[in-house]
CSV table of C-alpha atoms in Angstrom, one decimal:
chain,number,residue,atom,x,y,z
Q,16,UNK,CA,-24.6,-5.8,21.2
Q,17,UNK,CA,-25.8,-4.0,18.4
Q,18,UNK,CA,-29.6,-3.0,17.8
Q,19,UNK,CA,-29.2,-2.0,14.5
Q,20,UNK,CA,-27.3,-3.9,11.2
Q,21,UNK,CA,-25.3,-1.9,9.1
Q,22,UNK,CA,-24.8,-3.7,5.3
Q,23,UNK,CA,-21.2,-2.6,3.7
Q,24,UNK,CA,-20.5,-4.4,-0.4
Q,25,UNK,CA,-17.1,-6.9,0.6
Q,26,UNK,CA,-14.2,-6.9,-2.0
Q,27,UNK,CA,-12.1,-9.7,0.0
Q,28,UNK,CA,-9.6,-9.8,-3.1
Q,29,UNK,CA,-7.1,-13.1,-3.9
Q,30,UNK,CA,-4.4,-12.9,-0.8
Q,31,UNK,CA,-7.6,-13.1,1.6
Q,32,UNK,CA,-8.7,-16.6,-0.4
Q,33,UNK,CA,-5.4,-18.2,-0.6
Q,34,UNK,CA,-2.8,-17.1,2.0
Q,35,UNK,CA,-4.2,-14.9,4.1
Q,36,UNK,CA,-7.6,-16.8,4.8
Q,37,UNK,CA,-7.2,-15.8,8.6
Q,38,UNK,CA,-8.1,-12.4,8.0
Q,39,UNK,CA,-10.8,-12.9,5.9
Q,40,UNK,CA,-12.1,-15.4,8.3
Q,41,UNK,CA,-11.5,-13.6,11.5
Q,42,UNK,CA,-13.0,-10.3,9.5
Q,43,UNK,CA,-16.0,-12.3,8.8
Q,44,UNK,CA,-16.5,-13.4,12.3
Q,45,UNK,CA,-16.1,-10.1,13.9
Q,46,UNK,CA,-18.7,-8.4,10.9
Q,47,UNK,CA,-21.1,-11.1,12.4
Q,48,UNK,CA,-20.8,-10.7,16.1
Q,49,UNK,CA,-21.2,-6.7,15.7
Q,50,UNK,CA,-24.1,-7.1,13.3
Q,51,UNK,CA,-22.0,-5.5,10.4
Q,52,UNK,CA,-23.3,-6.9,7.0
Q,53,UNK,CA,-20.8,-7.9,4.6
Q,54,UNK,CA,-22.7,-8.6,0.9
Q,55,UNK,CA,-19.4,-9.9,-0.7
Q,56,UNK,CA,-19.6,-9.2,-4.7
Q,57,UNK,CA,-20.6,-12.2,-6.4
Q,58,UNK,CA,-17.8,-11.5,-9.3
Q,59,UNK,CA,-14.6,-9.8,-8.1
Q,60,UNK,CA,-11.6,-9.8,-10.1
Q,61,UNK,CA,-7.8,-8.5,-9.1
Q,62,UNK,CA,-8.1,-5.1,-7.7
Q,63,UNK,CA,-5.1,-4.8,-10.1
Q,64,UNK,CA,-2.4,-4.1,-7.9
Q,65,UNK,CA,-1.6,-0.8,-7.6
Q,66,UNK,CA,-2.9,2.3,-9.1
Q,67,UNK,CA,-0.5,3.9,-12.3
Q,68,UNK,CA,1.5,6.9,-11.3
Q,69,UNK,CA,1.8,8.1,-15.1
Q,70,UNK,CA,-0.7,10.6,-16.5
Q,71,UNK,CA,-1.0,8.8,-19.6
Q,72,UNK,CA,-1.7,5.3,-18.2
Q,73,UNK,CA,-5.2,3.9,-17.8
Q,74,UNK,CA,-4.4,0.5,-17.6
Q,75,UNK,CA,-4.6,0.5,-14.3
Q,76,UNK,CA,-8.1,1.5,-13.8
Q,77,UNK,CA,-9.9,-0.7,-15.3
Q,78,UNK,CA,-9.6,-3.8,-12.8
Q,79,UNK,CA,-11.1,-0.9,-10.3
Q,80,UNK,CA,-13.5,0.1,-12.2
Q,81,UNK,CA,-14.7,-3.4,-13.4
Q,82,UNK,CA,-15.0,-4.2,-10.0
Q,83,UNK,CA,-17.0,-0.6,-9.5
Q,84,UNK,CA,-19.1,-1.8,-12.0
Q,85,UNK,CA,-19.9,-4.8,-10.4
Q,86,UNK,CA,-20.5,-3.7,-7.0
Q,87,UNK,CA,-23.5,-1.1,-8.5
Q,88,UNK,CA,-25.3,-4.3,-10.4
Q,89,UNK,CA,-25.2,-5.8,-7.4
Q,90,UNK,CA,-26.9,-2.7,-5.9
Q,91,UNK,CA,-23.9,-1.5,-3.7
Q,92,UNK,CA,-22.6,1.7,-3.1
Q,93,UNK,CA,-19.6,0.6,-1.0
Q,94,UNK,CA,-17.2,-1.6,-0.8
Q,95,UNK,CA,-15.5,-3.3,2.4
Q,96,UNK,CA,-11.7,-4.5,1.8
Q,97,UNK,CA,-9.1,-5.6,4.4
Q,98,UNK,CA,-6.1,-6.4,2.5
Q,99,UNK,CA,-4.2,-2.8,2.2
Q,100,UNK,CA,-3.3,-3.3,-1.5
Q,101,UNK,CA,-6.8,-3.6,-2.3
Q,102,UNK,CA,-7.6,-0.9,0.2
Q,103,UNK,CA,-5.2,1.4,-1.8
Q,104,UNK,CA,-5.6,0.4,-5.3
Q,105,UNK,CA,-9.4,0.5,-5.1
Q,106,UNK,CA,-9.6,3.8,-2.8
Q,107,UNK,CA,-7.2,5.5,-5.3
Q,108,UNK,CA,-9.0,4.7,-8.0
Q,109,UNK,CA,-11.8,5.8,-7.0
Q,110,UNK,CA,-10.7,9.4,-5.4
Q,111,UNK,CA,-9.0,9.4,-9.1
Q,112,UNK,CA,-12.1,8.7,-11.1
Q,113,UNK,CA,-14.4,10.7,-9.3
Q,114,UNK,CA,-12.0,14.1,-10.7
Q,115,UNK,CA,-10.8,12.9,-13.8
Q,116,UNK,CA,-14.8,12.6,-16.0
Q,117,UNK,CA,-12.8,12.2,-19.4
Q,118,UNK,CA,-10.8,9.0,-18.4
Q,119,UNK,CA,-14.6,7.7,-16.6
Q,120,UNK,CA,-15.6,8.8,-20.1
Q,121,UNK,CA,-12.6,6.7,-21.8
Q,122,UNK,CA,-12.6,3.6,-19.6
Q,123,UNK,CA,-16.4,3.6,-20.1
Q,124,UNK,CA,-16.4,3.5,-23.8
Q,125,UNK,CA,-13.7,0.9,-23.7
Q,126,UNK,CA,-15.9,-1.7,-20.8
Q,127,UNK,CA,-18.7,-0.8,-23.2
Q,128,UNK,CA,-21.1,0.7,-20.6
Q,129,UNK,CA,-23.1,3.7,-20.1
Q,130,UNK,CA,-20.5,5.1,-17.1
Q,131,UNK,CA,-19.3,4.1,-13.9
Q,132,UNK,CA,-19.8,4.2,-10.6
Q,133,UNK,CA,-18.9,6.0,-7.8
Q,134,UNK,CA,-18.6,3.6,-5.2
Q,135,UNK,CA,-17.0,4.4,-1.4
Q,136,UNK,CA,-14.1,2.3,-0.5
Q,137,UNK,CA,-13.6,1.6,2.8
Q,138,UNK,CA,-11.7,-0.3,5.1
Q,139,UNK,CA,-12.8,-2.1,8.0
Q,140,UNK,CA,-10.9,-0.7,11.0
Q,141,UNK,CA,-12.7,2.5,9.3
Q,142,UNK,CA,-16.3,0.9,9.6
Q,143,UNK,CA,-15.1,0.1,13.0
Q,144,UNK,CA,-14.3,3.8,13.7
Q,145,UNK,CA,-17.1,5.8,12.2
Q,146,UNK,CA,-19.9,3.3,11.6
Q,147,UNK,CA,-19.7,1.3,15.1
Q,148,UNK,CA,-17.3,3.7,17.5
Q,149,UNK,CA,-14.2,2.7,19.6
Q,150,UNK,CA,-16.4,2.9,22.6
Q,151,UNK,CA,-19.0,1.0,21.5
Q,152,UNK,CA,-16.6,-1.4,20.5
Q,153,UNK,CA,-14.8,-1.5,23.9
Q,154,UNK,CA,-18.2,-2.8,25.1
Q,155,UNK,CA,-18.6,-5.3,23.0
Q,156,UNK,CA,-15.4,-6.8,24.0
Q,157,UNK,CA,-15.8,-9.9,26.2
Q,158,UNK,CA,-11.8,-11.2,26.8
Q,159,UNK,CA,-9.7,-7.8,27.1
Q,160,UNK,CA,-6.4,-8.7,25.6
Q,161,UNK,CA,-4.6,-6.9,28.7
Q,162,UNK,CA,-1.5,-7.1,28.9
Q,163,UNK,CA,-0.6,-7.6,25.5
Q,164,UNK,CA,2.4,-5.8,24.0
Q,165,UNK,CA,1.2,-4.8,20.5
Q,166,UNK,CA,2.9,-2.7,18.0
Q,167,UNK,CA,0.7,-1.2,15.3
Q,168,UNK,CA,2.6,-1.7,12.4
Q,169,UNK,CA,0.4,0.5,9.2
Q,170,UNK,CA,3.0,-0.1,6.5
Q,171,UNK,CA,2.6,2.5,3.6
Q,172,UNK,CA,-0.8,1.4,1.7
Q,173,UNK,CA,-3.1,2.5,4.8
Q,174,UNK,CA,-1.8,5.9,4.9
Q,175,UNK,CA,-0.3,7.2,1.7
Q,176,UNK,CA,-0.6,9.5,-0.1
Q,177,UNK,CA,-2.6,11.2,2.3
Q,178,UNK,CA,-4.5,13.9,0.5
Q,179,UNK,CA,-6.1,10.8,-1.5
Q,180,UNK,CA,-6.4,7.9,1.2
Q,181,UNK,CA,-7.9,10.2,3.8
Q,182,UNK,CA,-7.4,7.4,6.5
Q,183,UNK,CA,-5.3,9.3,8.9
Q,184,UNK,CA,-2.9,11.3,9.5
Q,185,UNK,CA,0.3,9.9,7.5
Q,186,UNK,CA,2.7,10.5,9.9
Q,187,UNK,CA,1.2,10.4,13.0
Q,188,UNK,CA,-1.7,8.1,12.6
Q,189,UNK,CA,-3.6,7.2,16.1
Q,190,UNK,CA,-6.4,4.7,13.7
Q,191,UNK,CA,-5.1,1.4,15.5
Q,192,UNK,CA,-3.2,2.7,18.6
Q,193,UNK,CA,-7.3,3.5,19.3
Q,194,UNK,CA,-8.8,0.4,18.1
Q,195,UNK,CA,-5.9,-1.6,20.0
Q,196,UNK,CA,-6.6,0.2,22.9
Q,197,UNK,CA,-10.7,-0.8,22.6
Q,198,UNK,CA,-9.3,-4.4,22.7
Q,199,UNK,CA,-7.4,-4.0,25.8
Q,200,UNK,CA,-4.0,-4.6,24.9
Q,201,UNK,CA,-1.0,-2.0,25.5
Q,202,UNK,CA,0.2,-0.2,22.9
Q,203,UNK,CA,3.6,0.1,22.1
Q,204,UNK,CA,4.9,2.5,19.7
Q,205,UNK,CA,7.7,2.1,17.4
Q,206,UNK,CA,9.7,4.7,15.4
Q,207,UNK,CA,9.5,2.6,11.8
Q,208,UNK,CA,5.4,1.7,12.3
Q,209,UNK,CA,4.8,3.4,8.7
Q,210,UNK,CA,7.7,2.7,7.1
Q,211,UNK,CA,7.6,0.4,3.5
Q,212,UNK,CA,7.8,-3.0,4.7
Q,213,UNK,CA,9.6,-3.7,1.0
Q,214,UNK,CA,6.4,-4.2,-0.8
Q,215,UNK,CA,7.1,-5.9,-4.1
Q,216,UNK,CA,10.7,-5.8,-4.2
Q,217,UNK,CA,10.4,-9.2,-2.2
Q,218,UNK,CA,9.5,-10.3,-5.9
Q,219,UNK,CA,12.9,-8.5,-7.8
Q,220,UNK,CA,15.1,-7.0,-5.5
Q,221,UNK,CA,15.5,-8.9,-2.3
Q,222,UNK,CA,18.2,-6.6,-0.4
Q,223,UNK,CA,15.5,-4.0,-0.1
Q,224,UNK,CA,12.9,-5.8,0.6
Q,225,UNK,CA,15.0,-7.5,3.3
Q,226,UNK,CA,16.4,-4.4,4.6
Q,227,UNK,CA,13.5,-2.8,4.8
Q,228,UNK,CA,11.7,-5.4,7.0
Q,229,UNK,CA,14.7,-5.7,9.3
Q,230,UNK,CA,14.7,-2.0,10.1
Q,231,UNK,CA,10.6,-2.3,11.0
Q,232,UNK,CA,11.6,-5.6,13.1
Q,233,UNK,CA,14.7,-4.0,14.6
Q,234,UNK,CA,12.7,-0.9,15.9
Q,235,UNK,CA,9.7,-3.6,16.9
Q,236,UNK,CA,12.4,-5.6,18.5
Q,237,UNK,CA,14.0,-3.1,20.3
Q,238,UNK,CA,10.7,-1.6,22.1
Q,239,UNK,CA,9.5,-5.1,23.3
Q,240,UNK,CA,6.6,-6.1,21.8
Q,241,UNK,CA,5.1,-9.0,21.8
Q,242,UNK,CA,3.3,-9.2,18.7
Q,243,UNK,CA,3.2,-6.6,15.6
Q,244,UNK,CA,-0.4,-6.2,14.2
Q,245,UNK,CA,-1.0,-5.2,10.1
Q,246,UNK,CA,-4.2,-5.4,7.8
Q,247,UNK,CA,-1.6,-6.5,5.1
Q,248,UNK,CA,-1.2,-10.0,3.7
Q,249,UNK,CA,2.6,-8.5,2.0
Q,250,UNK,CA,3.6,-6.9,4.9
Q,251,UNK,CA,3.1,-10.0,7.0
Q,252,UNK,CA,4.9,-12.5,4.5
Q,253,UNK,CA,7.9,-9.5,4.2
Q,254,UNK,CA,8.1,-9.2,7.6
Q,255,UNK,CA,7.6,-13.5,8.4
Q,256,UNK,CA,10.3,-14.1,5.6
Q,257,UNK,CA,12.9,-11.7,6.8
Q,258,UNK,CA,12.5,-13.5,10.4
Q,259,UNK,CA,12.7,-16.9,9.1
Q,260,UNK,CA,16.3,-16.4,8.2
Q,261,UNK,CA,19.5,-16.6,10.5
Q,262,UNK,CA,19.7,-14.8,13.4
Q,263,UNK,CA,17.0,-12.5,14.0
Q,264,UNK,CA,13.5,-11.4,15.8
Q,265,UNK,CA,11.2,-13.6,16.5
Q,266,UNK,CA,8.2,-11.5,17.0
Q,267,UNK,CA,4.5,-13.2,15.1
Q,268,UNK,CA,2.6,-10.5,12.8
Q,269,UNK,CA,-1.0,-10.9,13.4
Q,270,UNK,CA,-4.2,-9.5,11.5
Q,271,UNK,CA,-5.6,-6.8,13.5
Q,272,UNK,CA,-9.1,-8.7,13.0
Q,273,UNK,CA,-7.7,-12.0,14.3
Q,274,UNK,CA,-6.8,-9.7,17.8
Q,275,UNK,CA,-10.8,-8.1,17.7
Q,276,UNK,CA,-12.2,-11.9,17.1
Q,277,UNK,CA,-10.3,-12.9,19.9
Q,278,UNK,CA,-11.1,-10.1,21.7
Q,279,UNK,CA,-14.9,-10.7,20.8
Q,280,UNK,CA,-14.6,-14.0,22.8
Q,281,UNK,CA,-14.1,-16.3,19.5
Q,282,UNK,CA,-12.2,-19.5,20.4
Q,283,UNK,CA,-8.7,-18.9,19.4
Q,284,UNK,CA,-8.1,-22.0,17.6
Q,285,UNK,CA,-10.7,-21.0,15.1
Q,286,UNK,CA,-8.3,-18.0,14.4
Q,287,UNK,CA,-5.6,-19.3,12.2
Q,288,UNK,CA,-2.7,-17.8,14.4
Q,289,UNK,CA,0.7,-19.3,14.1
Q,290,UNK,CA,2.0,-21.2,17.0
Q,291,UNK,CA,3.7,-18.8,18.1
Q,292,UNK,CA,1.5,-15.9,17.9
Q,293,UNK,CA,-0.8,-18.2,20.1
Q,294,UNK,CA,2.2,-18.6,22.7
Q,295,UNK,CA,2.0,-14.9,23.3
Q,296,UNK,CA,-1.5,-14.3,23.8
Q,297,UNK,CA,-3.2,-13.7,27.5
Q,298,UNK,CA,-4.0,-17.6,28.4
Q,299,UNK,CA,-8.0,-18.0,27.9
L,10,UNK,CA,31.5,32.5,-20.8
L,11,UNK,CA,29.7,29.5,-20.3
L,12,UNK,CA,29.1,29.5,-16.9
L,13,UNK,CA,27.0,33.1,-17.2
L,14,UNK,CA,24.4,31.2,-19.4
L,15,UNK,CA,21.4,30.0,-17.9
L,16,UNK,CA,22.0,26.5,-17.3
L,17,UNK,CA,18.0,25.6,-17.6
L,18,UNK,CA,17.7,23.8,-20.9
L,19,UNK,CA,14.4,22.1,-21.3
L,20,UNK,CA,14.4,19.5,-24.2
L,21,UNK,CA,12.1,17.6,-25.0
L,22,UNK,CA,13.2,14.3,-23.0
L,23,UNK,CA,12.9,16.3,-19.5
L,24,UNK,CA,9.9,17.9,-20.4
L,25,UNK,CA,7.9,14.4,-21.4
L,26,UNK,CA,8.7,13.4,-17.7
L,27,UNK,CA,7.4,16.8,-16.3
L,28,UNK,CA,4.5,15.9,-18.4
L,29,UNK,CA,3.8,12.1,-17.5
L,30,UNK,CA,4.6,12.8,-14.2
L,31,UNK,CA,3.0,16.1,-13.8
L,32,UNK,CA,5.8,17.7,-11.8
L,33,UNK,CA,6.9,20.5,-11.6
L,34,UNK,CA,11.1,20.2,-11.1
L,35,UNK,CA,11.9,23.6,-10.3
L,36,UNK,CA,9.5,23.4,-7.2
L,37,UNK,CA,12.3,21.3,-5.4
L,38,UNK,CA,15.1,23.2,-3.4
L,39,UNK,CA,17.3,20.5,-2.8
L,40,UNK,CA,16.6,20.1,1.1
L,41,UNK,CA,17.2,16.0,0.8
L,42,UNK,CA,14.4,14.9,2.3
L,43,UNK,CA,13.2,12.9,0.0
L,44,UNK,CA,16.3,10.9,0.1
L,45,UNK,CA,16.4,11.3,4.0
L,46,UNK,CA,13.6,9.5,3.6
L,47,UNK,CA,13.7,7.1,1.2
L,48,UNK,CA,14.0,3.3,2.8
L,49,UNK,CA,15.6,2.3,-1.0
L,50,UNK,CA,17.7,5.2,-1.4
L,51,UNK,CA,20.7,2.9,-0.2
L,52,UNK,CA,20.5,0.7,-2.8
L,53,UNK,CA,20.5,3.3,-5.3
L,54,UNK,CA,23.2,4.9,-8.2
L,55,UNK,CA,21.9,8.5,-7.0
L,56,UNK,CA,19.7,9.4,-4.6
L,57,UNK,CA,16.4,10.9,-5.2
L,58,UNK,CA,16.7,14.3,-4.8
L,59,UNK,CA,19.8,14.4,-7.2
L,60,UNK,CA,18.0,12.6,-10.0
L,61,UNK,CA,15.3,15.7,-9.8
L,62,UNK,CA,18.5,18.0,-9.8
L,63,UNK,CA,19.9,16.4,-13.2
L,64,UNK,CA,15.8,17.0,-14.6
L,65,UNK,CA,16.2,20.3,-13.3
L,66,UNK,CA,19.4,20.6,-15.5
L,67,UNK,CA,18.1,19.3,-18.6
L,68,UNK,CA,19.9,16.1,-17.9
L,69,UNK,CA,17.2,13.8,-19.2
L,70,UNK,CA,19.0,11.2,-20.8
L,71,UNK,CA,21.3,11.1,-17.6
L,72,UNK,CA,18.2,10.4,-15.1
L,73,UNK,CA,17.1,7.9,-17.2
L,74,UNK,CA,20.3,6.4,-17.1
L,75,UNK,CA,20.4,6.0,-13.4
L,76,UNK,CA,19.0,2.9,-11.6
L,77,UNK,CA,17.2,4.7,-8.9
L,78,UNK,CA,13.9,4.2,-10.7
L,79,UNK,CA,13.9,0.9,-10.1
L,80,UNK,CA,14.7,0.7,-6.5
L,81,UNK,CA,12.2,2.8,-5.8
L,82,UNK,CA,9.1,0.9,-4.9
L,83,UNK,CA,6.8,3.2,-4.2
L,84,UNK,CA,5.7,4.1,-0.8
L,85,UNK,CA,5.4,7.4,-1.0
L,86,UNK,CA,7.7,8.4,2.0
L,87,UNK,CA,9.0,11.2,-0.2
L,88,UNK,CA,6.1,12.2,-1.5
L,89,UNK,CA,5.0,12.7,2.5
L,90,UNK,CA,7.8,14.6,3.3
L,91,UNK,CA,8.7,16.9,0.4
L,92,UNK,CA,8.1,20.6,2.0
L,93,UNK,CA,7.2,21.7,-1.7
L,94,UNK,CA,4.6,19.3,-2.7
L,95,UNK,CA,6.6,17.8,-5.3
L,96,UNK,CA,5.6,14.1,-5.7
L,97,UNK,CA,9.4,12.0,-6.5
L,98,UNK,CA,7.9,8.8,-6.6
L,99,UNK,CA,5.4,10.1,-9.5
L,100,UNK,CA,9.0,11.1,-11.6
L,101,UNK,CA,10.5,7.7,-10.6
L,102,UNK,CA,7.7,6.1,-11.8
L,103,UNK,CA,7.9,8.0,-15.1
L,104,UNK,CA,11.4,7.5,-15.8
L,105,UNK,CA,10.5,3.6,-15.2
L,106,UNK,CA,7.6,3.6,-17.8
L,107,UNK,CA,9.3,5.5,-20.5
L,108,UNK,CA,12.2,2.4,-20.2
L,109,UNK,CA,9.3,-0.2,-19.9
L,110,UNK,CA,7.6,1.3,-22.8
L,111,UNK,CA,11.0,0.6,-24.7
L,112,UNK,CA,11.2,-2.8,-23.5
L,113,UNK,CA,13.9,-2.5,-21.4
L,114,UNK,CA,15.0,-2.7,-18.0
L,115,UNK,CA,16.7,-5.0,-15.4
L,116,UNK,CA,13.4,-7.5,-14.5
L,117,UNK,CA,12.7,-9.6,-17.6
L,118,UNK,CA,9.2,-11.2,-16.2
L,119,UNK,CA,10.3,-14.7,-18.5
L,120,UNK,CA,13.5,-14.5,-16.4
L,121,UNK,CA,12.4,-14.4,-13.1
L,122,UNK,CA,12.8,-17.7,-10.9
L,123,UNK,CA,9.5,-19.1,-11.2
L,124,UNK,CA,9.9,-21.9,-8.3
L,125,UNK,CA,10.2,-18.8,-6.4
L,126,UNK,CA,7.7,-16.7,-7.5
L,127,UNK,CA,4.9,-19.5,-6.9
L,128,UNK,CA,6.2,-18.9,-3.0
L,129,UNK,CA,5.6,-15.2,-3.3
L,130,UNK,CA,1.9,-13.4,-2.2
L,131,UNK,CA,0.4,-12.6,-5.6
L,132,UNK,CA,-0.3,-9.2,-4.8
L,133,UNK,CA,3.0,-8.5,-5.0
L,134,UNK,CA,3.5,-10.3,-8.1
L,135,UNK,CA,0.7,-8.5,-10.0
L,136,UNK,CA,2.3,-5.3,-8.2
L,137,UNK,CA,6.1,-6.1,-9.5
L,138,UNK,CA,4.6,-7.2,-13.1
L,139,UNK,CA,2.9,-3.9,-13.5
L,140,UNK,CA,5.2,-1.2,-12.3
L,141,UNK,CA,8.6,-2.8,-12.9
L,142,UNK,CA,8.9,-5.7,-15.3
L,143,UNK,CA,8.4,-6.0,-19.2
């Protein structure tokens, strides 16, 4: 549909090789049937997980900036992700090095180059947005997914801290309720759609994490949706894991690029969806 | 004739976490929002908004004392909400390091469960490693 093909640098990161292959997969499908350009870099590392919240602590940084770094010898002055962790961590970083020249200075001395970078960060539904258009989008869909009960669930890493992320608004976003709406499905809202899903507690403290998901799946559950859609590969594991115990929802968390692949008229098998995120999509 | 005293004491404790965490205490009123908020705060010794209280006091050694830190995981909710512009999660995070940075604090990386762990997504690992074990 498109006349023109936009190139964008890809940081995939490690979830998107190893457990979360369906939404690097489906992303690179949709990038291909709306002539978006994905050069992946040829050496990425961990995004590092997380930026440091400590004045004093640089540590942090450096995974960004290495892959910063990178991305420019590669000729790139932006960089795709999809996974919200690496979203975050890589967009912080940057908003962070871009004010803060003496720690560019100090990280630069330590990597042993002449600076670094200032490469965009960007994330895909935010291509989709500003670089292709909702509208032109809606076009370009060939199986409508009407019908469909789907609850944008953003999670924290999207939208916070606003002033820095710059994504949306972060307590009233609209980014997905829009792209969902391109796709054809209805969307449903839900009071807990950008609450913490438990994030890393699910590693040291599983009561939070676990309480945390069953709020978001309790407020899902109790406005009807059929699926819950996220961009993060934690979220969806949080959320999966607190439903495969006893007792509780049974509602599939999809990638909100295996919905626009679908969507795009790929053949849902090719997808990666669960079983039972298959059983409640429109019948092909 | 205590109580006429100003009971602001700064030390040097409370101010190393004003300065890590580039906060500014006194900017909180105590609305609770923060801990409104806060999807950890049940899980906590004392809520959010009452740690900042006991910084505001000069309490340093008590905040430091308190598990909230390490329940906290992050997400910023606070941080959204506070009408003030005070950033919690940047002090909870501060209070964590300065433990970390004295090797202590409840997650031992060499004790977690490691047949577990190799279930886990390993962002979350790298993310729990960096901001709350030692």
């Amino acid at each position: 549909m498109t006349t023109e093909t936009k190139q964008f640098g890809y940081y995939p990161g490690c979830e998107l090789r190893t457990r979360a292959k369906a939404l690097d997969c489906s992303a690179q499908k949709v990038c291909r049937d709306l002539g978006i350009t994905l050069a992946e870099l040829k050496e990425w590392t961990c995004c590092g997980g997380l930026v440091p919240q400590v004045k004093d602590n640089y540590m942090g940084f450096l995974a960004p900036a290495r892959i910063f770094l990178e991305a420019r010898a590669q000729g790139l002055d932006s960089l795709v992700t999809l996974c919200a962790f690496c979203f975050n961590t890589l967009r912080r970083a940057s908003f962070f090095l871009a004010r803060h020249p003496q720690v560019r200075a100090r990280l630069a001395t330590f990597l042993d180059v002449e600076g670094l970078p200032e490469i965009k960060v960007l994330h895909l539904l935010e291509v989709l947005r500003d670089h292709i258009g909702f509208d032109r989008l809606r076009q370009a869909v060939r199986k409508p997914l009407d019908g469909l009960r789907v609850g944008p669930y953003y999670g924290c890493l999207l939208l916070r801290p606003a002033q820095e992320i710059m994504l949306d608004n972060a307590e009233e976003p609209t980014l997905m309720e829009s792209f969902l709406k391109a796709l054809g499905c209805e969307v449903v809202d839900f009071s807990r759609k950008t609450d913490c899903c438990g994030s890393y507690h699910i590693v040291t403290n599983g009561e939070i994490a676990g309480r945390c998901a069953e709020q978001i799946l309790d407020s899902a559950g109790e406005s009807n949706v059929d699926l819950l859609v996220a961009s993060c590969p934690v979220c969806q594991f949080n959320l999966d894991w607190k439903q495969s115990q006893a007792n509780h929802t049974n509602i599939p968390v999809v990638y909100v690029t295996q919905l626009l692949a679908l969507a795009l008229g790929e053949p849902v098998d090719t997808l990666g969806f669960s079983h039972r995120a298959a059983s409640m999509l429109p019948a092909a | 004739m205590s109580q006429l005293l100003s009971f602001r004491r700064e030390n040097d404790l409370v101010t190393e976490i004003a300065d890590l965490s580039e906060q500014n205490f006194y900017a909180c009123y105590q609305c609770g929002k923060c801990s409104a908020a806060c999807p950890a705060a049940f899980a906590m010794d004392i809520p959010p908004h009452q740690l900042i209280r006991l910084l505001q006091l000069g309490q340093g050694e008590k905040a430091m004392q308190s598990d909230a830190p390490w329940s906290c995981v992050g997400c910023l909710t606070c941080t959204t909400y506070c009408p003030k512009g005070v950033d919690p999660a940047r002090i909870m995070e501060t209070v964590r390091t300065l433990h970390l940075r004295r090797l202590e604090g409840p997650f031992r990386y060499t004790q977690l469960d490691g047949e577990r762990l190799a279930a886990l997504p390993q962002s979350a690992l790298v993310a729990a490693m960096r901001k709350v074990t030692w």
